Tab-separated table of C-alpha atoms in Angstrom:
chain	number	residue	atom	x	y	z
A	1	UNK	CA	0.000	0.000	0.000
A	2	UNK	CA	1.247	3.555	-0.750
A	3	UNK	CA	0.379	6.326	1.534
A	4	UNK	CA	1.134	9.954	-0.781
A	5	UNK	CA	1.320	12.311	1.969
A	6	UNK	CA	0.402	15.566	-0.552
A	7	UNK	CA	0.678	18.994	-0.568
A	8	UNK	CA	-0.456	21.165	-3.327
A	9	UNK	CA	0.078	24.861	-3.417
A	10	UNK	CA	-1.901	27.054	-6.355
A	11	UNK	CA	-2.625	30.884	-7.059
A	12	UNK	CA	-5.636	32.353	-7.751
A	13	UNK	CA	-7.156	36.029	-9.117
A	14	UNK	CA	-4.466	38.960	-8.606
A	15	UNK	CA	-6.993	41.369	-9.131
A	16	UNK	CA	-9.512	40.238	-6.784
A	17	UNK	CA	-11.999	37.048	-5.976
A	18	UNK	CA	-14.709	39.213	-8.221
A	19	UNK	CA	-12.097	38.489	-11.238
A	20	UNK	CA	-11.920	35.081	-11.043
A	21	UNK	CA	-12.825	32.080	-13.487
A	22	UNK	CA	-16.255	30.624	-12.667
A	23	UNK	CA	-16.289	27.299	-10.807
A	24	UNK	CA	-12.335	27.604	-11.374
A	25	UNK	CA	-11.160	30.175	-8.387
A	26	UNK	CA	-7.755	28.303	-7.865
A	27	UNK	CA	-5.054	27.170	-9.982
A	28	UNK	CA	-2.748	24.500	-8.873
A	29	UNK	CA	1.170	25.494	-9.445
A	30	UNK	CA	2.753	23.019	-7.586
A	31	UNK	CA	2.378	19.675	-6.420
A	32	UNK	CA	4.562	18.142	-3.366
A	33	UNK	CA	4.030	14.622	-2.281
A	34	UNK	CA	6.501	11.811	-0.383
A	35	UNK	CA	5.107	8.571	-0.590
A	36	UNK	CA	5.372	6.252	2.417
A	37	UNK	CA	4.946	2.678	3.465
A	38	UNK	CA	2.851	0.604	6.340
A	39	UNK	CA	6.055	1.657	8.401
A	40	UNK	CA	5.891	5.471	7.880
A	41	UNK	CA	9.565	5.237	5.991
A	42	UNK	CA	9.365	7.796	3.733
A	43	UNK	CA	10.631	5.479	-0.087
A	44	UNK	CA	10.564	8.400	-2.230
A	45	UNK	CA	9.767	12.222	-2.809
A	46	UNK	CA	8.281	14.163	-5.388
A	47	UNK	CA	7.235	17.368	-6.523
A	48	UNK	CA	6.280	19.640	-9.570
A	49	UNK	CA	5.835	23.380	-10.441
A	50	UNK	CA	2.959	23.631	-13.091
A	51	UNK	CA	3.123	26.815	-15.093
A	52	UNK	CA	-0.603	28.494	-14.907
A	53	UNK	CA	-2.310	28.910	-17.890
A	54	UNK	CA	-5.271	31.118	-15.899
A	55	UNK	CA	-4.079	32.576	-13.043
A	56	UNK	CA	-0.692	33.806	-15.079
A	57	UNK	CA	-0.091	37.076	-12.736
A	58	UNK	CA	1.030	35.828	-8.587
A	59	UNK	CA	-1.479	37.194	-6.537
A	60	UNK	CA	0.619	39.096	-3.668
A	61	UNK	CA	0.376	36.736	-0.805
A	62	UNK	CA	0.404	33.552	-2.678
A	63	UNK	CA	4.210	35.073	-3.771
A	64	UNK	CA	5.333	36.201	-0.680
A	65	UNK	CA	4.385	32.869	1.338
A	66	UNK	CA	5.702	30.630	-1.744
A	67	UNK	CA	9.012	32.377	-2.328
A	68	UNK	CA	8.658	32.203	-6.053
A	69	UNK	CA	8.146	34.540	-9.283
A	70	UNK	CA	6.497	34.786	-12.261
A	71	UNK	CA	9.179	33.093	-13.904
A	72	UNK	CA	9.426	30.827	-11.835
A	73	UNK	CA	6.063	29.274	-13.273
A	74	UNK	CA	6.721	30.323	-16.203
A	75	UNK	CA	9.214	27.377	-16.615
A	76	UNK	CA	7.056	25.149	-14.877
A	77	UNK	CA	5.035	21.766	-16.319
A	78	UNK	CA	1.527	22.068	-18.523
A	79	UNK	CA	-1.054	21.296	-15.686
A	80	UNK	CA	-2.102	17.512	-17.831
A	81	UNK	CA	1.383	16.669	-17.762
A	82	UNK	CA	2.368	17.024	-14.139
A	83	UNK	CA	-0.902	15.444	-12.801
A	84	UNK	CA	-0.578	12.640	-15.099
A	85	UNK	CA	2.825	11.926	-14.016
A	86	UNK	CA	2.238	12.918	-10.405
A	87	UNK	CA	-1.024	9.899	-10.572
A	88	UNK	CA	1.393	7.430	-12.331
A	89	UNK	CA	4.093	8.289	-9.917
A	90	UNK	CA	1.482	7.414	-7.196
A	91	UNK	CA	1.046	3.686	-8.143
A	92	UNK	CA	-2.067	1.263	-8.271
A	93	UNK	CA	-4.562	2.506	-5.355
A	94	UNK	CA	-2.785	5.351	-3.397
A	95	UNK	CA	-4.321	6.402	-0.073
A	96	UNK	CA	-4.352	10.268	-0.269
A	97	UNK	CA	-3.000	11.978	3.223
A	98	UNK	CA	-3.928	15.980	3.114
A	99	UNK	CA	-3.489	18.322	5.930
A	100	UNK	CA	-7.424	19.125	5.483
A	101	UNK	CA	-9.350	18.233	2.849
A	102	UNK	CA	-8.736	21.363	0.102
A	103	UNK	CA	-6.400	19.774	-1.491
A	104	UNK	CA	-7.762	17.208	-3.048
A	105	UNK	CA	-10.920	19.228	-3.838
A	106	UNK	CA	-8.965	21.466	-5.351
A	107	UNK	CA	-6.726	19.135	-7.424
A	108	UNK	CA	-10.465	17.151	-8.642
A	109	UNK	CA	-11.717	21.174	-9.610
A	110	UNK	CA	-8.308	21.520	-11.583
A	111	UNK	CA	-8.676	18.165	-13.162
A	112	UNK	CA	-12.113	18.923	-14.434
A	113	UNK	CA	-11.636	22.473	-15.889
A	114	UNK	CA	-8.273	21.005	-17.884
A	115	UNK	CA	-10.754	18.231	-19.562
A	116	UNK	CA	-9.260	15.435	-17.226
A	117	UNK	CA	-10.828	12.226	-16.345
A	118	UNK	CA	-10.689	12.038	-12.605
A	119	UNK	CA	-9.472	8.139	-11.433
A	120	UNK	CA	-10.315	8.688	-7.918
A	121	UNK	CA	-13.440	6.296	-6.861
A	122	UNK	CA	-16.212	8.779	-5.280
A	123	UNK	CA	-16.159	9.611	-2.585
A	124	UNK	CA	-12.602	9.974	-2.540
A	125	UNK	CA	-11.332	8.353	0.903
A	126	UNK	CA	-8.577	10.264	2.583
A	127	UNK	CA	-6.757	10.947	5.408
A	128	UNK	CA	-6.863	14.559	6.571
A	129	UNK	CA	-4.004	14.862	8.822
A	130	UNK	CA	-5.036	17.474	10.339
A	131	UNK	CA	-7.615	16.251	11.475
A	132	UNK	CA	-6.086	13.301	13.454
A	133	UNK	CA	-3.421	15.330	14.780
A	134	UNK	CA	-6.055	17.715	16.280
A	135	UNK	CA	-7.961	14.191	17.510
A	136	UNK	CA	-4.763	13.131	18.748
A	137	UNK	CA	-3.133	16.565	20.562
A	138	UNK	CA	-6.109	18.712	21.750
């Protein structure tokens, strides 16, 4: 079994929410993910910057917390290609761990607006991470 501990960052409207794409108000630019075994040994690492083909202008905050640039993206991965190498990269019947659930609603939302067929059985079953940790350290 592979557990693909994920994290996605994306960008969204520069100008404003009231400027964004309907049903489409994020845009994925880069995927982070370690996959891990029953023991919680970490057997490999991987991660992608897709360039945006919306969202082409960093909105301020996204930047400063992200550390990256324009440019940055702008030598990044099409969107189809990263995802489809991030899911082969995954293996046969990955178990998704998010720190909440955004993530993968957001990487399903991305899927569908580039044309994607979506592999995931519904309703996706995940672990939200932060969830348990909350369960476990309140």
């Amino acid at each position: 079994m592979n557990y693909i501990v994920m994290d996605l960052e994306w960008n969204q409207s520069a100008k404003g929410k009231q400027f964004s794409e309907d049903h489409f108000p994020f845009e994925i630019i880069q995927i982070g993910a370690a996959k891990v075994n029953e023991k919680l040994d970490i057997v490999d690492e991987w991660q992608c910057t897709i360039k945006p083909q919306v969202y082409t202008k960093l909105q301020n905050t996204v930047k400063k917390i992200l550390g990256i640039t324009e440019n940055d993206l702008a030598n990044g991965t099409d969107f189809v290609s990263g995802v489809t190498e991030f899911l082969e990269w995954c293996g046969e019947d990955p178990v998704f761990c998010t720190w909440g659930s955004m993530d993968l609603t957001e990487l399903q939302r991305n899927m569908v607006y580039h044309g994607m067929t979506i592999p995931f059985p519904k309703p996706l079953l995940f672990y939200d991470i932060q969830k348990l940790y909350s369960l476990c350290y309140q």
